Coordinates of C-alpha atoms (C1' of nucleotides) in Angstrom, one line a residue:
Chain A
M1 CA 9.7 136.5 90.2
A2 CA 6.8 138.8 90.7
G3 CA 6.6 141.0 93.7
P4 CA 4.4 140.4 96.7
R5 CA 0.7 141.1 96.5
V6 CA -0.7 142.2 99.8
R7 CA -4.0 143.5 100.9
F8 CA -5.5 145.5 103.7
A9 CA -8.9 144.2 104.4
P10 CA -10.8 146.2 107.0
S11 CA -14.4 145.9 107.9
P12 CA -16.1 149.2 107.8
T13 CA -17.0 150.9 111.0
G14 CA -17.7 154.4 111.8
Y15 CA -14.1 155.5 112.0
F16 CA -10.6 154.3 111.1
H17 CA -9.1 152.4 114.0
V18 CA -5.4 153.2 114.8
G19 CA -4.8 149.4 114.8
S20 CA -6.1 149.2 111.3
A21 CA -3.9 152.1 110.3
R22 CA -0.9 150.2 111.6
S23 CA -1.9 147.0 109.7
A24 CA -2.5 149.0 106.6
L25 CA 0.9 150.7 107.0
F26 CA 2.8 147.5 107.4
N27 CA 1.1 145.9 104.4
W28 CA 1.9 149.0 102.5
F29 CA 5.6 148.9 103.6
V30 CA 5.8 145.3 102.3
A31 CA 4.4 146.3 98.9
R32 CA 6.5 149.4 98.6
H33 CA 9.7 147.7 99.7
D34 CA 9.6 145.6 96.6
P35 CA 9.5 147.5 93.3
E36 CA 6.9 145.1 92.0
G37 CA 4.9 144.9 95.2
V38 CA 1.1 145.4 94.9
F39 CA -1.0 147.0 97.6
I40 CA -4.7 146.3 97.5
L41 CA -7.6 147.6 99.6
R42 CA -10.5 145.3 100.0
I43 CA -13.4 146.3 102.2
E44 CA -14.9 143.4 104.0
D45 CA -18.5 144.4 104.1
T46 CA -20.4 141.1 103.8
D47 CA -22.1 141.6 107.1
E48 CA -25.1 143.7 106.1
S49 CA -25.0 145.7 109.3
R50 CA -21.5 146.9 108.3
N51 CA -22.4 148.4 105.0
R52 CA -22.6 152.1 104.8
E53 CA -21.3 154.2 102.0
E54 CA -19.9 156.9 104.2
W55 CA -17.9 154.4 106.2
V56 CA -16.1 153.3 103.1
D57 CA -15.4 156.9 102.3
G58 CA -13.9 157.2 105.8
I59 CA -11.5 154.4 105.2
V60 CA -10.5 155.7 101.8
S61 CA -9.9 159.3 103.0
A62 CA -8.1 158.2 106.1
M63 CA -5.7 156.1 104.0
A64 CA -5.3 159.0 101.6
W65 CA -4.3 161.2 104.5
L66 CA -1.8 158.7 105.6
G67 CA -0.4 158.6 102.1
L68 CA -1.0 154.9 101.7
D69 CA -1.7 154.8 98.0
L70 CA -3.4 151.9 96.3
D71 CA -2.3 149.8 93.4
E72 CA -5.7 148.1 93.1
G73 CA -9.1 148.7 94.6
P74 CA -10.8 149.7 96.7
F75 CA -12.7 146.5 96.2
R76 CA -15.9 145.6 98.0
Q77 CA -16.2 142.1 99.3
S78 CA -19.9 142.4 98.8
D79 CA -19.3 142.6 95.0
N80 CA -17.8 139.1 95.1
A81 CA -20.9 137.3 96.2
A82 CA -20.9 135.2 93.0
A83 CA -17.4 134.0 93.6
H84 CA -18.2 133.2 97.2
A85 CA -21.3 131.2 96.1
L86 CA -19.1 129.3 93.6
S87 CA -16.7 128.3 96.4
I88 CA -19.6 126.9 98.3
T89 CA -20.8 125.0 95.3
K90 CA -17.4 123.5 94.6
L91 CA -16.7 122.6 98.2
L92 CA -20.2 121.1 98.6
A93 CA -19.5 119.0 95.5
G94 CA -16.2 118.0 96.9
G95 CA -17.8 116.8 100.1
D96 CA -16.1 119.3 102.3
L97 CA -19.2 121.0 103.5
Y98 CA -22.5 120.0 105.0
Y99 CA -25.8 121.5 105.9
C100 CA -26.7 122.0 109.6
D101 CA -30.0 122.9 111.1
C102 CA -29.0 123.1 114.7
S103 CA -30.5 126.1 116.4
T104 CA -28.5 128.2 118.8
E105 CA -30.7 126.9 121.6
E106 CA -29.9 123.3 120.8
L107 CA -26.2 124.1 120.5
V108 CA -26.2 125.7 124.0
A109 CA -28.2 122.8 125.4
R110 CA -25.7 120.2 124.1
K111 CA -22.7 122.3 125.3
G112 CA -21.0 120.8 128.4
E113 CA -22.1 117.2 127.6
N114 CA -19.1 116.9 125.2
K115 CA -15.5 117.7 125.2
T116 CA -15.4 118.8 121.5
P117 CA -14.5 122.4 121.3
G118 CA -17.1 124.6 119.6
Y119 CA -19.7 122.8 117.5
D120 CA -20.0 119.1 118.2
G121 CA -20.5 117.9 114.6
F122 CA -24.1 116.8 115.2
C123 CA -25.2 117.2 111.6
R124 CA -22.0 116.1 110.0
E125 CA -23.2 112.7 108.9
R126 CA -26.9 113.4 108.7
G127 CA -26.9 114.2 105.0
L128 CA -29.3 117.1 105.3
E129 CA -30.5 118.9 102.2
R130 CA -30.6 122.6 101.9
G131 CA -33.5 124.2 103.8
P132 CA -34.7 127.6 105.0
T133 CA -32.8 127.3 108.3
T134 CA -29.7 125.4 107.3
A135 CA -26.3 126.9 107.7
I136 CA -23.4 125.3 106.0
R137 CA -20.4 124.0 107.9
F138 CA -16.9 122.9 107.0
K139 CA -16.0 119.3 107.6
T140 CA -12.8 120.0 109.5
P141 CA -10.4 117.0 109.4
R142 CA -10.5 115.1 112.6
E143 CA -6.9 114.0 112.3
G144 CA -3.6 115.7 111.7
H145 CA -2.2 119.1 112.3
T146 CA -2.3 122.4 110.5
I147 CA 0.9 124.4 110.8
V148 CA 0.8 128.1 110.2
H149 CA 4.1 129.3 108.9
D150 CA 4.0 132.8 110.4
L151 CA 6.7 135.2 109.1
I152 CA 6.8 136.9 112.5
R153 CA 6.3 134.1 114.9
G154 CA 7.6 131.0 113.2
D155 CA 5.6 127.8 112.9
V156 CA 2.4 127.7 115.0
D157 CA 1.0 124.2 115.3
F158 CA -2.8 123.6 115.6
A159 CA -4.1 120.1 116.1
N160 CA -7.1 119.8 113.7
N161 CA -9.2 118.1 116.4
T162 CA -9.1 121.4 118.3
I163 CA -10.8 123.2 115.4
D164 CA -14.6 122.7 115.2
D165 CA -16.8 122.4 112.1
F166 CA -17.2 126.2 111.7
V167 CA -20.0 127.8 109.8
V168 CA -19.0 129.1 106.3
A169 CA -22.4 130.3 105.2
K170 CA -25.4 131.5 107.1
S171 CA -28.8 130.1 106.6
S172 CA -29.6 133.3 104.7
G173 CA -27.0 132.3 102.2
V174 CA -24.5 134.9 103.1
V175 CA -21.0 133.5 103.0
L176 CA -19.1 134.3 106.2
Y177 CA -15.7 135.9 106.8
A178 CA -13.5 132.8 106.8
L179 CA -14.5 131.6 103.3
A180 CA -15.2 134.9 101.8
N181 CA -11.8 136.1 102.8
V182 CA -10.1 133.1 101.4
T183 CA -12.0 133.2 98.2
D184 CA -11.1 136.8 97.7
D185 CA -7.5 136.3 98.6
R186 CA -7.3 133.5 96.0
N187 CA -8.9 135.6 93.4
D188 CA -6.8 138.6 94.1
A189 CA -3.7 136.3 94.1
I190 CA -2.6 137.5 97.5
T191 CA 0.8 136.2 98.4
Q192 CA 1.1 137.4 102.0
V193 CA -1.6 137.8 104.6
I194 CA -0.6 140.5 107.0
R195 CA -3.0 141.3 109.8
G196 CA -3.5 141.6 113.5
E197 CA -2.8 138.8 115.9
E198 CA -6.4 138.4 116.8
H199 CA -6.6 136.5 113.5
L200 CA -4.0 134.0 114.3
S201 CA -6.5 131.4 115.3
N202 CA -8.4 131.9 112.1
A203 CA -5.3 131.1 110.1
P204 CA -5.5 127.3 110.3
K205 CA -9.2 127.4 109.4
Q206 CA -8.4 129.5 106.4
M207 CA -5.5 127.3 105.3
L208 CA -7.8 124.2 105.5
L209 CA -10.3 126.0 103.4
W210 CA -7.7 127.1 100.9
E211 CA -6.4 123.6 100.5
A212 CA -9.9 122.2 100.1
L213 CA -10.6 124.8 97.4
N214 CA -7.4 123.7 95.7
R215 CA -8.6 120.1 95.6
V216 CA -11.8 121.0 93.9
S217 CA -10.3 123.6 91.5
D218 CA -8.8 123.2 88.1
S219 CA -5.9 125.5 88.9
P220 CA -4.6 125.3 92.5
V221 CA -3.4 128.5 94.0
S222 CA -0.4 128.3 96.4
L223 CA -1.1 129.2 99.9
P224 CA -0.1 132.7 101.0
S225 CA 2.4 133.2 103.8
Y226 CA 1.0 134.7 107.0
A227 CA 2.2 137.4 109.3
H228 CA 0.3 138.2 112.5
L229 CA 1.2 141.6 113.9
P230 CA 1.3 142.2 117.6
L231 CA -1.8 143.8 119.1
L232 CA -2.0 147.4 120.0
V233 CA -3.1 147.6 123.7
N234 CA -4.1 150.2 126.2
E235 CA -2.6 150.9 129.6
Q236 CA -4.5 147.9 131.0
R237 CA -2.7 145.8 128.4
K238 CA -6.0 144.9 126.8
K239 CA -6.7 145.2 123.0
L240 CA -7.5 148.8 122.2
S241 CA -11.2 149.1 122.7
K242 CA -13.4 151.4 120.7
R243 CA -15.4 152.3 123.8
K244 CA -12.7 153.2 126.3
D245 CA -9.8 154.2 124.2
P246 CA -9.2 157.0 121.7
V247 CA -8.7 154.9 118.7
A248 CA -10.1 157.0 115.8
T249 CA -7.4 158.0 113.4
E250 CA -9.6 160.9 112.3
S251 CA -9.5 162.4 115.8
Y252 CA -5.8 162.6 115.7
R253 CA -6.0 164.4 112.4
D254 CA -8.5 166.8 114.0
Q255 CA -6.2 167.4 116.9
G256 CA -3.4 168.4 114.5
Y257 CA -1.1 165.5 114.2
L258 CA 0.9 165.6 111.0
S259 CA 0.3 162.4 108.9
S260 CA 4.1 162.1 108.5
A261 CA 4.5 162.0 112.3
F262 CA 1.6 159.7 112.8
V263 CA 3.0 157.3 110.3
N264 CA 6.4 157.4 111.8
Y265 CA 5.0 156.8 115.3
L266 CA 2.8 153.9 114.0
A267 CA 5.8 152.3 112.4
L268 CA 7.6 152.2 115.7
L269 CA 4.8 150.1 117.2
G270 CA 6.3 146.7 116.8
W271 CA 9.1 147.7 114.5
S272 CA 12.2 149.9 114.7
P273 CA 14.6 151.4 112.2
R274 CA 18.3 150.6 112.4
G275 CA 20.4 152.7 114.6
D276 CA 19.5 155.0 117.5
E277 CA 17.4 157.5 115.6
E278 CA 13.6 156.9 115.7
I279 CA 12.6 159.8 113.6
V280 CA 13.3 158.6 110.1
A281 CA 12.3 159.4 106.6
L282 CA 9.5 157.4 105.0
A283 CA 11.9 156.2 102.3
T284 CA 14.2 154.8 105.0
M285 CA 11.3 153.0 106.7
I286 CA 10.3 151.5 103.4
E287 CA 13.8 150.4 102.6
Q288 CA 14.5 148.9 106.0
F289 CA 11.2 147.4 106.8
R290 CA 11.1 143.6 107.1
L291 CA 8.3 141.5 108.5
E292 CA 10.9 139.2 110.1
D293 CA 12.0 142.1 112.3
V294 CA 8.5 142.8 113.7
S295 CA 8.3 142.2 117.4
H296 CA 6.2 139.5 119.0
S297 CA 4.7 141.3 121.9
P298 CA 1.8 143.7 122.2
A299 CA 2.5 147.4 122.1
F300 CA 1.0 150.2 124.1
F301 CA -0.2 153.1 121.9
D302 CA 1.5 156.0 123.7
V303 CA 0.0 159.3 122.8
K304 CA 2.5 161.2 124.8
K305 CA 5.4 159.9 122.8
M306 CA 3.5 160.5 119.5
T307 CA 2.8 164.0 120.6
H308 CA 6.5 164.6 121.2
M309 CA 7.4 163.3 117.8
N310 CA 4.7 165.4 116.3
G311 CA 6.3 168.5 117.9
E312 CA 9.6 167.5 116.3
Y313 CA 8.0 167.1 112.9
I314 CA 6.2 170.5 113.3
R315 CA 9.5 172.2 114.1
A316 CA 11.2 170.6 111.2
L317 CA 8.7 172.2 108.8
G318 CA 9.6 175.2 106.7
V319 CA 7.7 178.3 108.0
E320 CA 5.7 178.4 104.8
D321 CA 4.7 174.8 105.2
F322 CA 3.8 175.4 108.8
V323 CA 1.6 178.3 107.9
D324 CA -0.1 176.2 105.2
A325 CA -0.5 173.3 107.6
C326 CA -2.3 175.5 110.1
A327 CA -4.9 176.7 107.7
P328 CA -7.7 174.2 108.7
W329 CA -7.4 175.4 112.3
V330 CA -7.0 179.1 111.8
R331 CA -9.0 179.8 108.6
P332 CA -11.1 176.7 108.0
G333 CA -13.4 178.7 105.7
D334 CA -10.8 178.4 102.9
C335 CA -10.1 174.7 103.4
A336 CA -11.3 171.6 101.6
W337 CA -10.8 169.7 104.8
R338 CA -11.5 171.0 108.3
P339 CA -11.2 169.5 111.7
R340 CA -14.4 168.6 113.5
D341 CA -15.5 170.8 116.4
R342 CA -12.5 173.0 116.3
E343 CA -13.7 176.4 115.2
P344 CA -11.2 179.2 115.8
P345 CA -12.1 181.4 118.8
W346 CA -12.2 184.5 116.5
P347 CA -14.7 185.6 113.8
A348 CA -13.3 184.7 110.4
A349 CA -13.4 188.3 109.3
Q350 CA -10.9 189.2 112.0
F351 CA -8.3 186.8 111.0
D352 CA -5.3 188.4 109.3
E353 CA -3.1 186.0 107.2
V354 CA -0.2 188.4 106.9
L355 CA -0.1 189.0 110.6
F356 CA -0.4 185.2 111.2
T357 CA 2.5 184.6 108.9
R358 CA 4.6 186.9 111.0
V359 CA 3.8 185.2 114.3
A360 CA 4.0 181.7 112.9
P361 CA 7.7 181.1 113.5
L362 CA 7.1 182.1 117.2
V363 CA 4.3 179.6 117.5
Q364 CA 5.9 176.9 115.5
E365 CA 8.5 176.0 118.1
R366 CA 5.9 176.1 120.9
V367 CA 3.3 173.7 119.8
A368 CA 3.3 169.9 119.7
T369 CA 0.0 169.7 117.7
L370 CA -1.5 172.1 115.2
G371 CA -4.7 172.2 117.3
E372 CA -2.8 174.2 119.9
V373 CA -2.2 177.0 117.5
P374 CA -5.4 179.0 117.7
A375 CA -5.3 179.4 121.4
M376 CA -1.7 180.6 121.2
V377 CA -2.5 183.3 118.6
A378 CA -6.0 184.2 119.7
F379 CA -5.0 187.5 121.3
F380 CA -4.1 188.8 117.8
F381 CA -7.5 188.2 116.4
C382 CA -10.0 188.3 119.3
E383 CA -11.6 191.5 120.0
P384 CA -12.5 192.1 122.7
L385 CA -9.8 190.2 124.4
S386 CA -10.7 187.5 126.9
Y387 CA -8.7 187.3 130.0
D388 CA -7.5 184.5 132.2
E389 CA -9.1 186.0 135.3
A390 CA -6.7 184.4 137.8
A391 CA -3.7 185.6 135.9
F392 CA -5.3 189.1 135.7
A393 CA -6.0 189.3 139.4
K394 CA -2.5 188.1 140.3
T395 CA -0.5 190.5 138.1
I396 CA -2.8 193.5 137.7
G397 CA -6.1 193.4 139.6
E398 CA -4.7 192.7 143.0
D399 CA -1.2 194.1 142.5
P400 CA -0.7 197.9 142.8
L401 CA 2.8 197.5 141.5
G402 CA 1.4 195.9 138.4
Q403 CA -1.0 198.8 137.9
A404 CA 1.8 201.3 138.4
L405 CA 3.8 199.5 135.8
L406 CA 1.1 199.6 133.3
A407 CA 0.5 203.3 133.9
L408 CA 4.2 204.0 133.4
G409 CA 4.2 201.7 130.4
I410 CA 1.4 203.6 128.7
E411 CA 3.3 206.8 129.2
R412 CA 6.7 205.7 128.1
L413 CA 5.8 203.3 125.3
A414 CA 3.8 205.9 123.6
D415 CA 7.0 207.5 122.3
A416 CA 9.0 204.3 121.9
P417 CA 10.2 203.0 118.6
W418 CA 8.0 200.0 117.9
D419 CA 10.3 197.1 117.4
A420 CA 11.0 194.2 119.6
A421 CA 14.5 195.2 120.6
S422 CA 13.5 198.7 121.6
L423 CA 10.4 197.5 123.5
H424 CA 12.5 195.0 125.3
Q425 CA 14.9 197.8 126.4
E426 CA 12.0 200.0 127.4
V427 CA 10.4 197.4 129.6
V428 CA 13.7 196.7 131.3
E429 CA 13.9 200.4 132.2
I430 CA 10.3 200.7 133.2
G431 CA 10.8 197.8 135.5
E432 CA 14.0 199.2 136.9
A433 CA 12.1 202.4 137.7
L434 CA 9.8 200.4 139.9
G435 CA 12.5 198.1 141.3
L436 CA 11.3 195.1 139.2
N437 CA 13.4 192.7 137.2
L438 CA 12.3 191.9 133.7
R439 CA 10.7 188.7 134.7
K440 CA 8.4 190.6 137.0
A441 CA 8.0 193.6 134.8
Q442 CA 6.8 191.8 131.7
A443 CA 4.1 189.9 133.4
P444 CA 1.5 192.6 133.8
I445 CA 2.1 193.8 130.3
R446 CA 1.8 190.3 128.9
C447 CA -1.4 189.8 130.7
A448 CA -2.9 193.1 129.6
V449 CA -2.0 192.6 126.0
T450 CA -2.5 188.8 125.6
G451 CA -4.9 188.0 128.4
T452 CA -2.7 185.3 129.8
L453 CA 0.7 184.7 131.3
V454 CA 1.9 182.2 128.8
G455 CA 2.4 182.6 125.1
P456 CA 4.9 183.6 122.4
P457 CA 7.7 186.0 123.2
L458 CA 6.2 189.3 124.4
F459 CA 8.2 191.9 122.6
E460 CA 8.0 190.3 119.2
S461 CA 4.2 189.9 119.9
L462 CA 3.9 193.6 120.7
E463 CA 5.8 194.6 117.6
I464 CA 3.5 192.5 115.5
L465 CA 0.3 193.5 117.2
G466 CA 1.2 197.1 116.6
K467 CA 1.5 200.2 118.7
E468 CA -2.0 201.4 118.6
K469 CA -3.6 198.1 119.6
S470 CA -1.0 197.3 122.2
L471 CA -1.3 200.7 124.0
R472 CA -5.1 200.4 123.8
R473 CA -5.0 197.1 125.6
L474 CA -2.7 198.5 128.3
R475 CA -5.3 201.2 128.9
E476 CA -8.2 198.8 128.8
A477 CA -6.5 196.6 131.4
L478 CA -6.2 199.5 133.7
E479 CA -9.7 200.6 133.2
R480 CA -10.8 197.1 134.0
V481 CA -9.3 197.5 137.5
S482 CA -11.3 200.6 138.4
A483 CA -14.5 199.2 136.9
Chain B
rG1 C1' -12.6 125.8 130.7
rG2 C1' -10.2 124.7 125.8
rU3 C1' -6.7 126.3 121.8
rC4 C1' -3.0 129.7 120.7
rC5 C1' 0.3 133.9 121.4
rC6 C1' 3.6 136.8 124.4
rA7 C1' 7.4 138.2 128.5
rU8 C1' 14.5 143.7 128.3
rC9 C1' 13.8 150.5 132.3
rG10 C1' 6.8 153.2 133.9
rU11 C1' 6.2 153.0 128.0
rC12 C1' 8.1 151.8 122.8
rU13 C1' 12.3 149.3 121.6
rA14 C1' 18.1 147.8 120.4
rG15 C1' 20.2 143.3 121.6
rU16 C1' 20.0 136.7 117.7
rG17 C1' 26.0 133.0 123.1
rG18 C1' 31.3 136.6 124.6
rC19 C1' 31.6 143.7 121.9
rC20 C1' 26.3 144.3 127.9
rU21 C1' 29.4 147.9 133.4
rA22 C1' 22.4 146.0 128.9
rG23 C1' 22.2 151.1 124.2
rG24 C1' 18.3 154.7 122.3
rA25 C1' 13.5 157.3 122.5
rC26 C1' 9.1 159.1 125.4
rA27 C1' 7.8 160.1 130.3
rU28 C1' 10.2 161.5 135.0
rC29 C1' 14.0 164.3 138.3
rA30 C1' 18.1 168.0 138.7
rC31 C1' 20.9 171.8 136.6
rC32 C1' 22.0 175.3 132.5
rC33 C1' 19.8 178.7 128.9
rU34 C1' 15.7 182.3 129.4
rC35 C1' 10.8 188.2 129.2
rU36 C1' 6.3 183.9 130.2
rC37 C1' 5.6 179.1 128.1
rA38 C1' 8.1 176.0 125.2
rA39 C1' 12.3 174.4 122.6
rG40 C1' 17.4 173.2 123.3
rG41 C1' 21.8 171.6 126.3
rU42 C1' 24.0 168.6 130.4
rG43 C1' 23.5 165.1 134.0
rG44 C1' 20.6 161.5 137.2
rA45 C1' 17.3 157.6 138.6
rG46 C1' 15.1 153.4 136.3
rG47 C1' 14.9 147.0 133.2
rC48 C1' 16.7 141.4 131.2
rA49 C1' 9.5 138.1 135.6
rC50 C1' 11.1 133.6 138.5
rG51 C1' 13.4 128.6 138.9
rG52 C1' 16.0 124.9 136.7
rG53 C1' 19.2 123.2 132.9
rU54 C1' 22.8 123.4 128.2
rU55 C1' 27.6 125.9 127.8
rC56 C1' 34.3 127.8 129.4
rG57 C1' 30.5 131.7 129.0
rA58 C1' 23.5 133.3 128.7
rA59 C1' 19.1 139.0 128.2
rU60 C1' 20.2 135.8 124.1
rC61 C1' 19.3 128.3 123.5
rC62 C1' 16.0 124.3 126.2
rC63 C1' 12.3 123.0 130.1
rG64 C1' 9.1 124.4 133.8
rU65 C1' 6.6 128.1 136.9
rU66 C1' 4.3 132.7 137.2
rG67 C1' 2.1 136.7 134.9
rG68 C1' -0.3 139.1 130.8
rG69 C1' -3.2 138.7 126.2
rA70 C1' -6.0 136.9 121.9
rC71 C1' -9.5 133.6 120.1
rU72 C1' -13.4 130.3 121.4
rG73 C1' -20.4 134.1 116.7
rC74 C1' -25.2 131.8 111.4
rC75 C1' -19.1 139.3 113.3
rA76 C1' -14.8 140.7 110.9

RNA sequence: GGUCCCAUCGUCUAGUGGCCUAGGACAUCACCCUCUCAAGGUGGAGGCACGGGUUCGAAUCCCGUUGGGACUGCCA
């Protein structure tokens, strides 16, 4: 038996929604789980207002970043207009469709007078011909039930009389989502429709359409099975909204989330690997993934948890890989891809790759996202140094002891061997001379050299920064006080 | 309003009638480690929405209630 054929069918918008990313991922899991599975990307762009070339590029590149490789596509729904028109023709001939010239105003006016949900079927038996303002509606059966066999939720029963005669083609001739989607799924021989729960109520309509199409076709196509994934919600438990919630996958990439971590986290939204370990290899997820195990209830997209996981992924990287991964944030000039609005705080010419490679291990275990890296190493490359003024005042500006320590430091460090261990010992002694423990003694030096009170280990940083530059900064800090 | 979906710590989840004194992860608190910040280690607090059944036995099955959500477009 052939493997499953699944498709991810997003409508283009300006960015790649994290919910879409999760849907794409679960479809991809199903395809990759089976050696013969096929993963298809079809962009549903029939709505003219959703048709921009760069939006399609956005989907394709976001999926490439996530590593969701395609077996077929990307296809454009708008390329299938002829097939959609053929579906209309056949269905019309089969008596499943009818023309309707009710205006929106008339519909609204009749609303309330009847109990029929949605459209009241006013034109159903009027035998209208095609005209300039006629939409085409589906003659939904008035009797019976349509049962959606959902792989995740089980059977969901819809009474046909609760489904109205929905529009399948606009008066302009454009075929709408329900039919276009079904037509394409049939032509692409899709075996499993995996999508968000917001589509659950579309499923019976599409099944009805599929069956109607089978009746008027020479070669019937078996219905696909359906799986409706739980929604991704915000803290208010509402569907993730593009206005209020940070839903753009691209922005997470910009912030420095690793695609591997992002994918792992996404997989955990509605699904979980066996055992107690949540951080698992992609191959493990592919092997263990089963739609039947997907949870039924909505999941909150928890950036905090994802950030933690990202930190773990970053720390698990080899240093070489970490350095490479940082490139778009620290030397974007050399990179094919670079994050939006995240220029390093230093001029490109002042960046030193060798030096960065030496500090990288120190930084790697301190960041949760790659976007945090530049700020952490800025003092190596920014000249002049910019200070955290509050920290400067506290440890140097308004602290005579801090100033004394710097003065003594300049004197004694000038002759010290320039390696972390020696510097550590020196500062211990300098502190002792002034009655300060190391915790207190390192603060003014740290602030003078790095501009802040937090950062990579001080003595390693001094070693890497170099004697000349370090001493100069100690002197500059002192001069700053008198100025 | 109508149709449909959902309900285990704050969050994501494990759990498919006895292994549950309900497990893990994030977040949170305490302590340890420590040159700052992290990371790491140890420990703590924290949950089966409620009410009825079924059963020797229910987080697990059934019904109801309550609560949340999606859909209800000549969008997808």
